[in-house]
PDB file of C-alpha atoms in Angstrom:
ATOM      1  CA  MET A   1     -89.229 144.651 -43.439  1.00  0.00           C
ATOM      2  CA  VAL A   2     -87.183 144.137 -46.681  1.00  0.00           C
ATOM      3  CA  LEU A   3     -86.221 147.752 -46.953  1.00  0.00           C
ATOM      4  CA  GLY A   4     -85.135 147.546 -43.270  1.00  0.00           C
ATOM      5  CA  ALA A   5     -83.047 144.539 -43.936  1.00  0.00           C
ATOM      6  CA  VAL A   6     -81.560 146.211 -46.962  1.00  0.00           C
ATOM      7  CA  ASP A   7     -80.583 149.273 -44.883  1.00  0.00           C
ATOM      8  CA  LEU A   8     -79.193 147.157 -41.966  1.00  0.00           C
ATOM      9  CA  ILE A   9     -77.131 144.979 -44.322  1.00  0.00           C
ATOM     10  CA  ARG A  10     -75.857 148.198 -46.072  1.00  0.00           C
ATOM     11  CA  ARG A  11     -74.719 149.710 -42.704  1.00  0.00           C
ATOM     12  CA  ARG A  12     -73.786 146.780 -40.485  1.00  0.00           C
ATOM     13  CA  GLY A  13     -73.182 143.790 -42.833  1.00  0.00           C
ATOM     14  CA  LEU A  14     -74.825 140.551 -43.206  1.00  0.00           C
ATOM     15  CA  ASN A  15     -74.492 138.889 -39.853  1.00  0.00           C
ATOM     16  CA  ALA A  16     -75.216 141.875 -37.783  1.00  0.00           C
ATOM     17  CA  THR A  17     -78.523 141.892 -39.497  1.00  0.00           C
ATOM     18  CA  SER A  18     -80.782 139.455 -37.669  1.00  0.00           C
ATOM     19  CA  VAL A  19     -84.462 139.093 -37.786  1.00  0.00           C
ATOM     20  CA  ARG A  20     -84.599 140.464 -34.264  1.00  0.00           C
ATOM     21  CA  GLU A  21     -82.715 143.549 -35.445  1.00  0.00           C
ATOM     22  CA  VAL A  22     -84.754 144.073 -38.511  1.00  0.00           C
ATOM     23  CA  VAL A  23     -87.960 143.884 -36.462  1.00  0.00           C
ATOM     24  CA  ARG A  24     -86.414 146.536 -34.077  1.00  0.00           C
ATOM     25  CA  HIS A  25     -85.187 148.696 -36.937  1.00  0.00           C
ATOM     26  CA  THR A  26     -88.659 148.741 -38.655  1.00  0.00           C
ATOM     27  CA  GLY A  27     -90.932 148.734 -35.823  1.00  0.00           C
ATOM     28  CA  THR A  28     -92.574 145.614 -37.337  1.00  0.00           C
ATOM     29  CA  PRO A  29     -94.639 143.330 -34.973  1.00  0.00           C
ATOM     30  CA  ARG A  30     -92.540 140.320 -34.335  1.00  0.00           C
ATOM     31  CA  GLY A  31     -95.523 137.983 -35.008  1.00  0.00           C
ATOM     32  CA  SER A  32     -95.664 139.044 -38.618  1.00  0.00           C
ATOM     33  CA  VAL A  33     -92.153 137.690 -39.309  1.00  0.00           C
ATOM     34  CA  GLY A  34     -93.026 134.014 -39.483  1.00  0.00           C
ATOM     35  CA  HIS A  35     -96.121 134.876 -41.820  1.00  0.00           C
ATOM     36  CA  HIS A  36     -94.109 136.961 -44.248  1.00  0.00           C
ATOM     37  CA  PHE A  37     -90.754 134.992 -43.932  1.00  0.00           C
ATOM     38  CA  PRO A  38     -91.358 131.444 -42.924  1.00  0.00           C
ATOM     39  CA  ARG A  39     -87.780 130.488 -43.831  1.00  0.00           C
ATOM     40  CA  GLY A  40     -86.499 133.027 -41.451  1.00  0.00           C
ATOM     41  CA  LYS A  41     -83.352 135.077 -41.925  1.00  0.00           C
ATOM     42  CA  LEU A  42     -82.232 133.502 -45.108  1.00  0.00           C
ATOM     43  CA  GLN A  43     -85.537 134.445 -46.851  1.00  0.00           C
ATOM     44  CA  LEU A  44     -85.383 137.869 -45.479  1.00  0.00           C
ATOM     45  CA  VAL A  45     -81.909 138.253 -46.746  1.00  0.00           C
ATOM     46  CA  GLU A  46     -82.739 136.783 -50.193  1.00  0.00           C
ATOM     47  CA  GLU A  47     -85.529 139.129 -50.623  1.00  0.00           C
ATOM     48  CA  ALA A  48     -83.489 142.176 -49.527  1.00  0.00           C
ATOM     49  CA  LEU A  49     -80.676 141.227 -51.919  1.00  0.00           C
ATOM     50  CA  ASN A  50     -83.071 140.968 -54.857  1.00  0.00           C
ATOM     51  CA  PHE A  51     -84.681 144.198 -53.975  1.00  0.00           C
ATOM     52  CA  ALA A  52     -81.287 145.874 -53.775  1.00  0.00           C
ATOM     53  CA  GLY A  53     -80.243 144.518 -57.030  1.00  0.00           C
ATOM     54  CA  THR A  54     -83.475 145.760 -58.750  1.00  0.00           C
ATOM     55  CA  GLU A  55     -83.247 149.167 -56.944  1.00  0.00           C
ATOM     56  CA  VAL A  56     -79.853 149.809 -58.685  1.00  0.00           C
ATOM     57  CA  GLY A  57     -80.298 147.661 -61.853  1.00  0.00           C
ATOM     58  CA  GLN A  58     -83.573 148.986 -63.058  1.00  0.00           C
ATOM     59  CA  PRO A  59     -82.663 152.677 -63.120  1.00  0.00           C
ATOM     60  CA  LEU A  60     -79.241 151.780 -64.699  1.00  0.00           C
ATOM     61  CA  ALA A  61     -80.990 149.899 -67.474  1.00  0.00           C
ATOM     62  CA  ALA A  62     -83.459 152.648 -68.229  1.00  0.00           C
ATOM     63  CA  LEU A  63     -80.759 155.429 -68.311  1.00  0.00           C
ATOM     64  CA  VAL A  64     -78.353 153.317 -70.434  1.00  0.00           C
ATOM     65  CA  GLU A  65     -81.229 152.525 -72.884  1.00  0.00           C
ATOM     66  CA  ALA A  66     -82.360 156.078 -73.029  1.00  0.00           C
ATOM     67  CA  HIS A  67     -79.166 158.074 -72.768  1.00  0.00           C
ATOM     68  CA  GLY A  68     -76.314 155.680 -73.411  1.00  0.00           C
ATOM     69  CA  VAL A  69     -73.675 153.979 -71.241  1.00  0.00           C
ATOM     70  CA  GLU A  70     -71.947 157.269 -70.129  1.00  0.00           C
ATOM     71  CA  ALA A  71     -75.153 158.594 -68.647  1.00  0.00           C
ATOM     72  CA  GLY A  72     -75.899 155.259 -67.069  1.00  0.00           C
ATOM     73  CA  LEU A  73     -72.433 155.278 -65.539  1.00  0.00           C
ATOM     74  CA  ARG A  74     -72.957 158.843 -64.287  1.00  0.00           C
ATOM     75  CA  ALA A  75     -76.247 157.916 -62.748  1.00  0.00           C
ATOM     76  CA  PHE A  76     -74.808 154.676 -61.258  1.00  0.00           C
ATOM     77  CA  ILE A  77     -72.239 156.833 -59.543  1.00  0.00           C
ATOM     78  CA  ALA A  78     -74.827 159.577 -58.499  1.00  0.00           C
ATOM     79  CA  ALA A  79     -76.922 156.779 -56.935  1.00  0.00           C
ATOM     80  CA  TRP A  80     -73.902 155.571 -54.837  1.00  0.00           C
ATOM     81  CA  ARG A  81     -73.143 159.237 -53.854  1.00  0.00           C
ATOM     82  CA  LYS A  82     -76.663 159.602 -52.769  1.00  0.00           C
ATOM     83  CA  VAL A  83     -76.547 156.499 -50.558  1.00  0.00           C
ATOM     84  CA  LEU A  84     -73.261 157.396 -49.037  1.00  0.00           C
ATOM     85  CA  GLU A  85     -74.174 160.936 -48.216  1.00  0.00           C
ATOM     86  CA  ALA A  86     -77.649 160.176 -46.969  1.00  0.00           C
ATOM     87  CA  SER A  87     -76.149 157.771 -44.562  1.00  0.00           C
ATOM     88  CA  ALA A  88     -73.202 159.973 -43.475  1.00  0.00           C
ATOM     89  CA  PHE A  89     -70.925 157.407 -45.118  1.00  0.00           C
ATOM     90  CA  GLU A  90     -72.151 154.453 -42.998  1.00  0.00           C
ATOM     91  CA  ALA A  91     -73.934 152.630 -45.782  1.00  0.00           C
ATOM     92  CA  GLY A  92     -72.449 150.608 -48.635  1.00  0.00           C
ATOM     93  CA  CYS A  93     -73.607 148.010 -51.103  1.00  0.00           C
ATOM     94  CA  PRO A  94     -75.699 145.252 -49.555  1.00  0.00           C
ATOM     95  CA  VAL A  95     -74.769 142.848 -52.404  1.00  0.00           C
ATOM     96  CA  LEU A  96     -71.191 143.264 -51.738  1.00  0.00           C
ATOM     97  CA  ALA A  97     -71.636 142.800 -47.978  1.00  0.00           C
ATOM     98  CA  VAL A  98     -73.363 139.424 -48.751  1.00  0.00           C
ATOM     99  CA  SER A  99     -70.616 138.488 -51.025  1.00  0.00           C
ATOM    100  CA  VAL A 100     -67.824 138.936 -48.472  1.00  0.00           C
ATOM    101  CA  GLU A 101     -69.473 137.592 -45.293  1.00  0.00           C
ATOM    102  CA  GLU A 102     -70.188 133.955 -44.106  1.00  0.00           C
ATOM    103  CA  PHE A 103     -73.951 133.570 -43.633  1.00  0.00           C
ATOM    104  CA  VAL A 104     -74.822 132.706 -40.031  1.00  0.00           C
ATOM    105  CA  ALA A 105     -78.328 131.336 -39.781  1.00  0.00           C
ATOM    106  CA  ASP A 106     -80.874 132.171 -37.125  1.00  0.00           C
ATOM    107  CA  ASP A 107     -79.535 129.339 -35.041  1.00  0.00           C
ATOM    108  CA  GLY A 108     -76.138 131.088 -34.772  1.00  0.00           C
ATOM    109  CA  PHE A 109     -74.295 128.584 -36.887  1.00  0.00           C
ATOM    110  CA  PRO A 110     -72.858 128.923 -40.464  1.00  0.00           C
ATOM    111  CA  ASN A 111     -74.962 127.243 -43.157  1.00  0.00           C
ATOM    112  CA  PRO A 112     -72.969 126.254 -46.301  1.00  0.00           C
ATOM    113  CA  GLU A 113     -75.935 125.650 -48.374  1.00  0.00           C
ATOM    114  CA  ALA A 114     -77.556 129.105 -47.590  1.00  0.00           C
ATOM    115  CA  GLN A 115     -74.098 130.627 -48.201  1.00  0.00           C
ATOM    116  CA  ALA A 116     -73.990 129.185 -51.620  1.00  0.00           C
ATOM    117  CA  ARG A 117     -77.529 130.391 -52.260  1.00  0.00           C
ATOM    118  CA  LEU A 118     -76.741 133.822 -51.295  1.00  0.00           C
ATOM    119  CA  LEU A 119     -73.565 133.889 -53.279  1.00  0.00           C
ATOM    120  CA  ASP A 120     -75.507 132.567 -56.331  1.00  0.00           C
ATOM    121  CA  ILE A 121     -78.067 135.608 -55.961  1.00  0.00           C
ATOM    122  CA  ALA A 122     -75.149 138.143 -55.528  1.00  0.00           C
ATOM    123  CA  GLU A 123     -73.439 136.828 -58.509  1.00  0.00           C
ATOM    124  CA  ALA A 124     -76.623 136.919 -60.581  1.00  0.00           C
ATOM    125  CA  ILE A 125     -77.144 140.521 -59.479  1.00  0.00           C
ATOM    126  CA  PHE A 126     -73.592 141.635 -60.454  1.00  0.00           C
ATOM    127  CA  ALA A 127     -74.119 139.860 -63.732  1.00  0.00           C
ATOM    128  CA  ARG A 128     -77.316 141.670 -64.512  1.00  0.00           C
ATOM    129  CA  TRP A 129     -75.615 145.058 -63.818  1.00  0.00           C
ATOM    130  CA  ARG A 130     -72.644 144.149 -65.930  1.00  0.00           C
ATOM    131  CA  GLU A 131     -74.962 142.968 -68.733  1.00  0.00           C
ATOM    132  CA  VAL A 132     -76.764 146.235 -68.733  1.00  0.00           C
ATOM    133  CA  LEU A 133     -73.290 147.871 -69.366  1.00  0.00           C
ATOM    134  CA  VAL A 134     -72.453 145.366 -71.988  1.00  0.00           C
ATOM    135  CA  GLN A 135     -75.492 145.927 -73.960  1.00  0.00           C
ATOM    136  CA  GLY A 136     -75.039 149.654 -73.813  1.00  0.00           C
ATOM    137  CA  LEU A 137     -71.541 149.441 -74.846  1.00  0.00           C
ATOM    138  CA  GLU A 138     -72.345 147.079 -77.732  1.00  0.00           C
ATOM    139  CA  LYS A 139     -75.105 149.432 -78.764  1.00  0.00           C
ATOM    140  CA  GLU A 140     -72.424 152.065 -79.048  1.00  0.00           C
ATOM    141  CA  GLY A 141     -70.241 149.766 -81.229  1.00  0.00           C
ATOM    142  CA  VAL A 142     -67.840 148.445 -78.760  1.00  0.00           C
ATOM    143  CA  PRO A 143     -67.095 144.751 -79.535  1.00  0.00           C
ATOM    144  CA  THR A 144     -68.447 142.234 -77.115  1.00  0.00           C
ATOM    145  CA  ALA A 145     -65.256 141.066 -75.561  1.00  0.00           C
ATOM    146  CA  ARG A 146     -64.079 144.536 -74.784  1.00  0.00           C
ATOM    147  CA  ALA A 147     -67.475 145.570 -73.623  1.00  0.00           C
ATOM    148  CA  ALA A 148     -67.621 142.607 -71.190  1.00  0.00           C
ATOM    149  CA  ARG A 149     -64.156 143.572 -69.704  1.00  0.00           C
ATOM    150  CA  LEU A 150     -65.149 147.132 -69.446  1.00  0.00           C
ATOM    151  CA  ALA A 151     -68.493 146.285 -67.762  1.00  0.00           C
ATOM    152  CA  THR A 152     -66.622 144.137 -65.241  1.00  0.00           C
ATOM    153  CA  LEU A 153     -64.259 146.936 -64.450  1.00  0.00           C
ATOM    154  CA  VAL A 154     -66.983 149.459 -64.097  1.00  0.00           C
ATOM    155  CA  ILE A 155     -68.730 147.424 -61.458  1.00  0.00           C
ATOM    156  CA  ALA A 156     -65.577 146.259 -59.674  1.00  0.00           C
ATOM    157  CA  SER A 157     -64.326 149.855 -59.512  1.00  0.00           C
ATOM    158  CA  VAL A 158     -67.440 151.394 -58.315  1.00  0.00           C
ATOM    159  CA  GLU A 159     -68.096 148.663 -55.695  1.00  0.00           C
ATOM    160  CA  GLY A 160     -64.387 149.027 -54.426  1.00  0.00           C
ATOM    161  CA  THR A 161     -64.703 152.734 -54.413  1.00  0.00           C
ATOM    162  CA  VAL A 162     -67.757 152.854 -52.177  1.00  0.00           C
ATOM    163  CA  ALA A 163     -65.770 150.951 -49.666  1.00  0.00           C
ATOM    164  CA  LEU A 164     -62.974 153.658 -49.987  1.00  0.00           C
ATOM    165  CA  CYS A 165     -65.634 156.393 -49.587  1.00  0.00           C
ATOM    166  CA  ARG A 166     -66.980 154.825 -46.439  1.00  0.00           C
ATOM    167  CA  ALA A 167     -63.451 154.543 -44.882  1.00  0.00           C
ATOM    168  CA  SER A 168     -62.542 158.196 -45.836  1.00  0.00           C
ATOM    169  CA  ARG A 169     -66.061 159.433 -44.995  1.00  0.00           C
ATOM    170  CA  SER A 170     -65.825 161.402 -48.381  1.00  0.00           C
ATOM    171  CA  ALA A 171     -67.007 160.960 -51.831  1.00  0.00           C
ATOM    172  CA  ASP A 172     -63.827 162.194 -53.371  1.00  0.00           C
ATOM    173  CA  ALA A 173     -62.729 158.870 -54.621  1.00  0.00           C
ATOM    174  CA  LEU A 174     -66.169 158.243 -56.212  1.00  0.00           C
ATOM    175  CA  ASP A 175     -65.630 161.443 -58.241  1.00  0.00           C
ATOM    176  CA  GLU A 176     -62.017 160.412 -59.240  1.00  0.00           C
ATOM    177  CA  VAL A 177     -63.029 157.031 -60.254  1.00  0.00           C
ATOM    178  CA  GLY A 178     -66.166 158.328 -62.091  1.00  0.00           C
ATOM    179  CA  THR A 179     -64.066 160.613 -64.065  1.00  0.00           C
ATOM    180  CA  GLU A 180     -61.601 158.018 -65.132  1.00  0.00           C
ATOM    181  CA  LEU A 181     -64.207 155.440 -65.913  1.00  0.00           C
ATOM    182  CA  THR A 182     -66.177 157.853 -68.020  1.00  0.00           C
ATOM    183  CA  ALA A 183     -63.103 158.836 -69.916  1.00  0.00           C
ATOM    184  CA  LEU A 184     -62.234 155.098 -70.460  1.00  0.00           C
ATOM    185  CA  LEU A 185     -65.733 154.347 -71.708  1.00  0.00           C
ATOM    186  CA  ALA A 186     -65.727 157.460 -73.916  1.00  0.00           C
ATOM    187  CA  GLY A 187     -62.326 156.400 -75.531  1.00  0.00           C
ATOM    188  CA  ALA A 188     -63.619 152.865 -76.097  1.00  0.00           C
ATOM    189  CA  ILE A 189     -66.770 154.118 -77.785  1.00  0.00           C
ATOM    190  CA  ALA A 190     -64.799 156.593 -79.884  1.00  0.00           C
ATOM    191  CA  ALA A 191     -62.328 153.790 -80.879  1.00  0.00           C
ATOM    192  CA  ALA A 192     -65.169 151.494 -81.893  1.00  0.00           C
ATOM    193  CA  ARG A 193     -66.589 154.266 -84.058  1.00  0.00           C
ATOM    194  CA  GLY A 194     -63.365 154.668 -85.690  1.00  0.00           C
TER     195      GLY A 194
END
């Protein structure tokens, strides 16, 4: 069900992803929802967010650690290309989707406390992705303050570019942004090495 929720949030957004839709999408027996997700939609979305964050963050961290930040960036972009192309440009980032929509609970009403909780989770996921890049850039000699700014730029650029790609139904913008970001990171690393 968590994977189904991730897929639906990627494709339809947060509020079009109800427990009922997840059950329908995954073919899960309705009775198992209460057992696995006693807090309902909020719990399901929380777990979907955390899964999505790990799904991107762990491979990114492994590649940056093993091959450097430029390879990590290329892998990050390749992962988004795969998601976009596999979904015929219908799927985006579930973390971004949760960040820009107001949470509507199972009862059909907004829930400010739940909204704040989901935003905290999304913020923590974006922070983990940024930290992977910061650490990779620092390892390459880039000063911490510059590494932090560059990491923020990378995450914000790629997230925004995914939206552009969905709108154009093409990965061209992802290729263009990837080329520029890679050049920017390479320049920062070269400057740091003197």
